[in-house]
Backbone as JSON Lines, residues from 0, in Angstrom:
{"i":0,"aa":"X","n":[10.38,2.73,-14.42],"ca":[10.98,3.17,-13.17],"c":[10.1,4.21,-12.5]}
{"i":1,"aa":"X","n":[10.17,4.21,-11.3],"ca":[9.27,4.96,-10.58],"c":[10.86,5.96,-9.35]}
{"i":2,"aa":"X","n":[10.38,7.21,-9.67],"ca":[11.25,8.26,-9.02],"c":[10.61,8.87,-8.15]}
{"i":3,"aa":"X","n":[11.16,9.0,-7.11],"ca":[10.65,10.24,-5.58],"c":[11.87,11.43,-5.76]}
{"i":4,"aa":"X","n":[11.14,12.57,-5.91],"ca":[11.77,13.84,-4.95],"c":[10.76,14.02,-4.15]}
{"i":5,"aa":"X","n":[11.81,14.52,-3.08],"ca":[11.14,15.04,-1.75],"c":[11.88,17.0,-1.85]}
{"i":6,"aa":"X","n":[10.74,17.39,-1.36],"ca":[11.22,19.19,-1.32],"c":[10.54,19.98,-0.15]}
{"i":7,"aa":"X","n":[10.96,20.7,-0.01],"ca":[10.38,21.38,1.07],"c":[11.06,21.8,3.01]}
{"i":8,"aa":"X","n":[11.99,21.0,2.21],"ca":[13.04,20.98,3.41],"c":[13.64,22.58,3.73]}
{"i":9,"aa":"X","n":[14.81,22.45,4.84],"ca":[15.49,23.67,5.19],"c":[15.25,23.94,6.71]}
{"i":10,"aa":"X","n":[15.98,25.02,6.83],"ca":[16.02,25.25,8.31],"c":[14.52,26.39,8.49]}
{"i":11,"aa":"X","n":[14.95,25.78,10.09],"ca":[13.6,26.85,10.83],"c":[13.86,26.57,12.49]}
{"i":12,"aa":"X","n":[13.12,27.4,13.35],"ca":[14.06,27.37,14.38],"c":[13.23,27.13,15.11]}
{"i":13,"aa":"X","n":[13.5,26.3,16.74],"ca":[12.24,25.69,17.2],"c":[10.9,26.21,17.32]}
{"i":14,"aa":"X","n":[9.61,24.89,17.31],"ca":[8.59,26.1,17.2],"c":[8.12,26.21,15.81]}
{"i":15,"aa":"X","n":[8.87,26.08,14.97],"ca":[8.6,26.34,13.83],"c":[8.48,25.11,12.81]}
{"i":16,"aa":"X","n":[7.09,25.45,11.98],"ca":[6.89,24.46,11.07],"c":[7.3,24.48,9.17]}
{"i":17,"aa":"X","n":[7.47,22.96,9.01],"ca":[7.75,22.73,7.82],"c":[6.66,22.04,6.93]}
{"i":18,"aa":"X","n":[6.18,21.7,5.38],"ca":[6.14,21.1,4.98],"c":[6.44,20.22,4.11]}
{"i":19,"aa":"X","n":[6.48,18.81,3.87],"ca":[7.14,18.14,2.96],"c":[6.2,17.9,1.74]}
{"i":20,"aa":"X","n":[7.1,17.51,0.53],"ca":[6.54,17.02,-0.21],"c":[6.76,15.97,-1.33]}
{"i":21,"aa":"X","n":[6.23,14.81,-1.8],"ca":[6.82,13.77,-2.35],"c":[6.54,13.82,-3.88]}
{"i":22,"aa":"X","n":[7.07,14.34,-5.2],"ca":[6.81,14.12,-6.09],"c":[6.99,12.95,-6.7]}
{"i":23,"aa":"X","n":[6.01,12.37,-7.58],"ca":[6.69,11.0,-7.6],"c":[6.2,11.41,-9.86]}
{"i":24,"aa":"X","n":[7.47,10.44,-10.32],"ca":[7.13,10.33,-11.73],"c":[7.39,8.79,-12.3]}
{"i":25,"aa":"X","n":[6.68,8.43,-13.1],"ca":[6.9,7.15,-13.65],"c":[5.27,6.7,-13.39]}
{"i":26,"aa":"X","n":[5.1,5.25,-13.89],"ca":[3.92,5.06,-13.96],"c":[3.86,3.9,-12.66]}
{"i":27,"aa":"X","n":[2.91,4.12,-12.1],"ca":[2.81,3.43,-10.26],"c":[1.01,3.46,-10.38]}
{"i":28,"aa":"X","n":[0.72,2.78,-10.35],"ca":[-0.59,2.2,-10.07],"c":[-1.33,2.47,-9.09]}
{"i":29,"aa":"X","n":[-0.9,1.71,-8.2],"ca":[-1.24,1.97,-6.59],"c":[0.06,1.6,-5.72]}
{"i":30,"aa":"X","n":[-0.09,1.76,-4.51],"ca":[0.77,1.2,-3.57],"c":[0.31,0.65,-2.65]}
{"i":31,"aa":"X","n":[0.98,-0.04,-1.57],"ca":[0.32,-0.37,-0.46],"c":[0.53,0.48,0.5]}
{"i":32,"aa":"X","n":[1.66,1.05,0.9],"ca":[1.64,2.39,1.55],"c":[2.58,3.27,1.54]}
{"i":33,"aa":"X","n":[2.58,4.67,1.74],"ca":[4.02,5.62,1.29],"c":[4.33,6.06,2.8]}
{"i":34,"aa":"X","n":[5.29,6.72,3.11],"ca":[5.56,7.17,3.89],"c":[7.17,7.75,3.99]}
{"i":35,"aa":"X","n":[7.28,8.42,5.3],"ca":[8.61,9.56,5.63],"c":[9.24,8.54,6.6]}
{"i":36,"aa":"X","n":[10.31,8.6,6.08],"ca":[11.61,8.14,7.32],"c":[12.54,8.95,7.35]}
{"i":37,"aa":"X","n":[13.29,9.14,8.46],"ca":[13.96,10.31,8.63],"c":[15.17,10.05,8.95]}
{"i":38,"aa":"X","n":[16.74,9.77,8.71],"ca":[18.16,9.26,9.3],"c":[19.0,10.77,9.91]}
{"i":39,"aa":"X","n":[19.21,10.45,11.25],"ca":[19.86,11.8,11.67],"c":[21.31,11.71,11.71]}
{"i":40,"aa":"X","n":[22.25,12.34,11.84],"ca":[23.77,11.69,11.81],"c":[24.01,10.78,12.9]}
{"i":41,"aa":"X","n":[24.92,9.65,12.74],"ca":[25.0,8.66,13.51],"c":[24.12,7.65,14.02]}
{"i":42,"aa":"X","n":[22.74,8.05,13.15],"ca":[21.71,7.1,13.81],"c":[20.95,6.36,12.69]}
{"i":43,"aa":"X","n":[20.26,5.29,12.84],"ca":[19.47,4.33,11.84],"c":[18.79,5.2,11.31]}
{"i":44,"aa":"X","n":[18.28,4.93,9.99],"ca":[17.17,5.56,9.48],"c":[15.74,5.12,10.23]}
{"i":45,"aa":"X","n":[14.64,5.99,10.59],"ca":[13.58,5.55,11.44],"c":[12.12,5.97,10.61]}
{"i":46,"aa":"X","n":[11.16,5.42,10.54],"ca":[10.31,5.86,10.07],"c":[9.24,7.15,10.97]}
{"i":47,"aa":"X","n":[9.07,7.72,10.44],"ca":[8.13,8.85,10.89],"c":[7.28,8.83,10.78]}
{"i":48,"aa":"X","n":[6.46,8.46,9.65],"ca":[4.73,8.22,9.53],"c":[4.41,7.34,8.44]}
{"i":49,"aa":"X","n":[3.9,6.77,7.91],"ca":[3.03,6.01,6.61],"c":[1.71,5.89,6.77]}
{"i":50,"aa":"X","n":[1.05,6.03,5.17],"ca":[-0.32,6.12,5.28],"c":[-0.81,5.26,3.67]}
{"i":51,"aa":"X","n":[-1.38,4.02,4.46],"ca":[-1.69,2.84,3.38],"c":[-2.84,3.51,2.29]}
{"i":52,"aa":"X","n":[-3.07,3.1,1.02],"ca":[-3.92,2.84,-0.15],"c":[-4.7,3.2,0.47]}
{"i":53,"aa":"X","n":[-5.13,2.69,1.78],"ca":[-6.73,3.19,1.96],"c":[-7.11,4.32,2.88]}
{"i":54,"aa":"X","n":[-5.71,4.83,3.35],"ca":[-5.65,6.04,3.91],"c":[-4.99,6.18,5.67]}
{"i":55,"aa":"X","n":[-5.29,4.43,5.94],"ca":[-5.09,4.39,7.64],"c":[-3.35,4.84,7.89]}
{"i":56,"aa":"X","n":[-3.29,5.81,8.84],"ca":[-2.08,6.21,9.02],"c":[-1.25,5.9,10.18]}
{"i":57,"aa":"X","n":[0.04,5.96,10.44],"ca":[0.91,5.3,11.38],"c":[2.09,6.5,11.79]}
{"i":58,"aa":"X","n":[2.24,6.57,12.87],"ca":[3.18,7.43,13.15],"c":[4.35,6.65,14.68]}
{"i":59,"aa":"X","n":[5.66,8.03,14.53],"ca":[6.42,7.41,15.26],"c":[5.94,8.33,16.58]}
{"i":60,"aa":"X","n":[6.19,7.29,17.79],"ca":[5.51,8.0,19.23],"c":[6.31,9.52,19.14]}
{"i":61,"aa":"X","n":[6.91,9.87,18.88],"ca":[7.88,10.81,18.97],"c":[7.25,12.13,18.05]}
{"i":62,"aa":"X","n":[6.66,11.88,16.88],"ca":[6.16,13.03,16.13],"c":[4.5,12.64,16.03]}
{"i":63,"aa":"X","n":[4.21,12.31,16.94],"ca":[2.46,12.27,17.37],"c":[1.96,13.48,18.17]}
{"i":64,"aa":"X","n":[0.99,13.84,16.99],"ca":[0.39,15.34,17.93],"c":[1.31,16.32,17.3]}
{"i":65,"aa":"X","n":[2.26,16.55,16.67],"ca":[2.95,17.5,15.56],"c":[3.38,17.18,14.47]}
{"i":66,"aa":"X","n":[3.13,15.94,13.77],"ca":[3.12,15.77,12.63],"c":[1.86,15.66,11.62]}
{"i":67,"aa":"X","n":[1.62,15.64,10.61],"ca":[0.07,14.66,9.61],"c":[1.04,14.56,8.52]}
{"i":68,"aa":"X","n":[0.79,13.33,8.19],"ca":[0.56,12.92,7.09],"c":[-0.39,12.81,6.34]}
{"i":69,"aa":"X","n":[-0.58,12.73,5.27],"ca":[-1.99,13.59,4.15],"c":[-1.67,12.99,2.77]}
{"i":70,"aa":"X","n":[-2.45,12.57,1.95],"ca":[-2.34,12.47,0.92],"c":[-2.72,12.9,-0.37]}
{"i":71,"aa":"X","n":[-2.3,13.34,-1.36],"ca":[-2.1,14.15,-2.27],"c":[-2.9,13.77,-3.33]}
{"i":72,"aa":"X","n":[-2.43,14.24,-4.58],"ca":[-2.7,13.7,-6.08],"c":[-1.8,12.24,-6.67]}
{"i":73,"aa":"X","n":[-1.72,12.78,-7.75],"ca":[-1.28,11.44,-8.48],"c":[0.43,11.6,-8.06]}
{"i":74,"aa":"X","n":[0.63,13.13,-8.9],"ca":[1.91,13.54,-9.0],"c":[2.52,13.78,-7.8]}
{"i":75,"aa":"X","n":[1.76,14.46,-6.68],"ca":[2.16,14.36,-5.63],"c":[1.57,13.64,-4.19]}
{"i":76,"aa":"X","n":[1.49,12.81,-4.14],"ca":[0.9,11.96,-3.48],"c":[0.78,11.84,-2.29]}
{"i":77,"aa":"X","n":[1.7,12.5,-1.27],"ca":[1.91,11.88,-0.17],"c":[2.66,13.63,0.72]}
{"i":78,"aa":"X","n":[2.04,14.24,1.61],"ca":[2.66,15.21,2.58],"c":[3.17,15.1,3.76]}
{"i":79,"aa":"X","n":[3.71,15.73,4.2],"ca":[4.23,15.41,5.77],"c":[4.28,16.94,6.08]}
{"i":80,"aa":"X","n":[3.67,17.12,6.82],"ca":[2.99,18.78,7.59],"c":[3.77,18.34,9.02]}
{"i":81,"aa":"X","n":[4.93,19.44,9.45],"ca":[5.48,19.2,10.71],"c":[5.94,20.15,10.98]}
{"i":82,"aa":"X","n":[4.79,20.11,12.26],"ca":[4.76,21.55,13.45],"c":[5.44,21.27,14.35]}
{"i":83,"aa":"X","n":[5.39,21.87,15.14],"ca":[6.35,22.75,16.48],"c":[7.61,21.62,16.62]}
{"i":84,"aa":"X","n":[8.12,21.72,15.8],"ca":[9.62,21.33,15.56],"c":[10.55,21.38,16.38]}
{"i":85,"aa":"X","n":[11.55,20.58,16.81],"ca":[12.33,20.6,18.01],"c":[13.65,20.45,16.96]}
{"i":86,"aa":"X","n":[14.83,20.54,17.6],"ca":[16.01,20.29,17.01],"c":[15.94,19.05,17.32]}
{"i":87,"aa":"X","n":[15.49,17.99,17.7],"ca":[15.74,16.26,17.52],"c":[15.0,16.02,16.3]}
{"i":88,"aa":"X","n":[14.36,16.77,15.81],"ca":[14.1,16.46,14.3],"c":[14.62,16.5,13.02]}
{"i":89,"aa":"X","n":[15.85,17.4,13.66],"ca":[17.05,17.74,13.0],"c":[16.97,16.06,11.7]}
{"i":90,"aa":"X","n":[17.52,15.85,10.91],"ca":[17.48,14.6,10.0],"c":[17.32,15.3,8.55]}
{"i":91,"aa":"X","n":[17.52,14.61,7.66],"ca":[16.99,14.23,6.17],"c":[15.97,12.84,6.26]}
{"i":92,"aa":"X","n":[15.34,13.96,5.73],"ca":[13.78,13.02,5.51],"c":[13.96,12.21,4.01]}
{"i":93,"aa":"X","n":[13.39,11.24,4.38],"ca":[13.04,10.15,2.6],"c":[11.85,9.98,2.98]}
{"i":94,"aa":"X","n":[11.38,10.09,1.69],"ca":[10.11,9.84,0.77],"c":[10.53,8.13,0.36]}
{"i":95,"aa":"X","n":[9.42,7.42,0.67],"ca":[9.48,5.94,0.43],"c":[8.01,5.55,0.27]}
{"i":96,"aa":"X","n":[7.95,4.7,-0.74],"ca":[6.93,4.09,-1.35],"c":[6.76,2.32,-1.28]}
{"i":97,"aa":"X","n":[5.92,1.81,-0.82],"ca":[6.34,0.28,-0.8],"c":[5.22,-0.52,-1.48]}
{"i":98,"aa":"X","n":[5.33,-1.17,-2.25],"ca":[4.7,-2.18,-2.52],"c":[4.11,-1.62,-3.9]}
{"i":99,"aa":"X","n":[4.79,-1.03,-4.58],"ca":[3.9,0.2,-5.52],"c":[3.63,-1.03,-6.88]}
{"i":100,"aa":"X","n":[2.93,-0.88,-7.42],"ca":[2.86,-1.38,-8.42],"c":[3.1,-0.76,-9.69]}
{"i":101,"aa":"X","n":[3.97,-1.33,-10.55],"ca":[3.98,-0.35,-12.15],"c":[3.83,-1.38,-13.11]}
{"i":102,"aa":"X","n":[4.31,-1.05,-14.3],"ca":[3.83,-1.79,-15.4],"c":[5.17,-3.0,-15.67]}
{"i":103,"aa":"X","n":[6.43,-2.36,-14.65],"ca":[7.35,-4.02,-13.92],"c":[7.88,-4.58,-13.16]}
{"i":104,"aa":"X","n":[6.25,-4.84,-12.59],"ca":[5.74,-5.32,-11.4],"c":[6.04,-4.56,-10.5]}
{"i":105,"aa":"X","n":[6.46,-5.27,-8.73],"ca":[5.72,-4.85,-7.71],"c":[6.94,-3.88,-7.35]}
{"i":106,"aa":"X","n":[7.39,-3.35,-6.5],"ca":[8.15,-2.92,-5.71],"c":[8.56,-1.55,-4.77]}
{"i":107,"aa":"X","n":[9.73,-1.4,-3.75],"ca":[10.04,-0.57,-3.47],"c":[10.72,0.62,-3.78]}
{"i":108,"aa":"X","n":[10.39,1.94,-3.31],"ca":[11.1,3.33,-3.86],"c":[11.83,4.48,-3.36]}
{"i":109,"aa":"X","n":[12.79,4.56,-3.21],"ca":[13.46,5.83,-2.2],"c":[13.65,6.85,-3.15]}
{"i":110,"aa":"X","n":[13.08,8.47,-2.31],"ca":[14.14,9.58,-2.69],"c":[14.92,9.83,-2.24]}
{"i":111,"aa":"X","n":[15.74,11.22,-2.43],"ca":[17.18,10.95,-2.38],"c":[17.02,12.08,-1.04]}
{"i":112,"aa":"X","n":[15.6,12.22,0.05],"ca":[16.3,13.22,0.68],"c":[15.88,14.34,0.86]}
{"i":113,"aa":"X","n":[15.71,14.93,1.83],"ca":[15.6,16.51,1.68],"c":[16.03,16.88,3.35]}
{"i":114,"aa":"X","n":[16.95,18.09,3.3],"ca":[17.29,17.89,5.12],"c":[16.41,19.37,5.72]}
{"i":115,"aa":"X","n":[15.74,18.47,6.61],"ca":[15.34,19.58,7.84],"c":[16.15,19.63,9.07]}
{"i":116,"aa":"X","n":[16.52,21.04,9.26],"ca":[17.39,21.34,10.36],"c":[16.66,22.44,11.49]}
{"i":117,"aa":"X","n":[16.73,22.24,12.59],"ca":[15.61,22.82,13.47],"c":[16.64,23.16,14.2]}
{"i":118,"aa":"X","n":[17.08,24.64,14.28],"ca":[18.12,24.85,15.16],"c":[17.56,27.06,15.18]}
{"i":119,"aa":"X","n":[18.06,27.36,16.34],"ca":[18.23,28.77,16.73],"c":[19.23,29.2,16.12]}
């Protein structure tokens, strides 16, 4: 089994930056790409950024130009650095992994979460 925590969450008030972070444990090989999605109350979960095996990264029009995504070590693999923060960022962020490979076989990975709240 392959596990995500995500940490780094909490409030901060606009203007103000956070960073995330994805610990991951279990044995995972490679992936094809990790990335942050973010669900705010009442709304779909949406993705925020991913950044494939080989590094090329993807973001949502919305956190372009104040977000990076970055990638880590083994254990922690995958960051999400997010500046000048608005309260529409308000959400709990997941840590998601896709295509990971372990020792049974291929698949997908959610953590459970971490909430950023961007409020005065």
């Amino acid at each position: 089994q392959v596990q995500l925590v995500e940490s780094g969450g909490g409030l901060v008030q606009p203007g103000g930056s956070l960073r995330l972070s994805c610990a991951v444990s279990g044995s995972m090989f490679s992936f094809n790409a990790m990335g942050w999605y973010r669900q705010a109350p009442g709304k779909e979960r949406e993705l925020v950024a991913d950044i494939t095996g080989r590094g090329t990264t993807n973001y949502a029009d919305s956190v372009k130009g104040r977000f990076t995504i970055s990638r880590g070590n083994a254990k922690n693999p995958v960051y999400l650095q997010m500046n000048s923060l608005k309260p529409e960022d308000t959400a709990v962020y997941y840590c998601n992994v896709a295509g990971a490979r372990t020792p049974w076989g291929i698949g997908d990975y959610w953590g459970q979460g971490t909430q950023v709240t961007v409020s005065s």
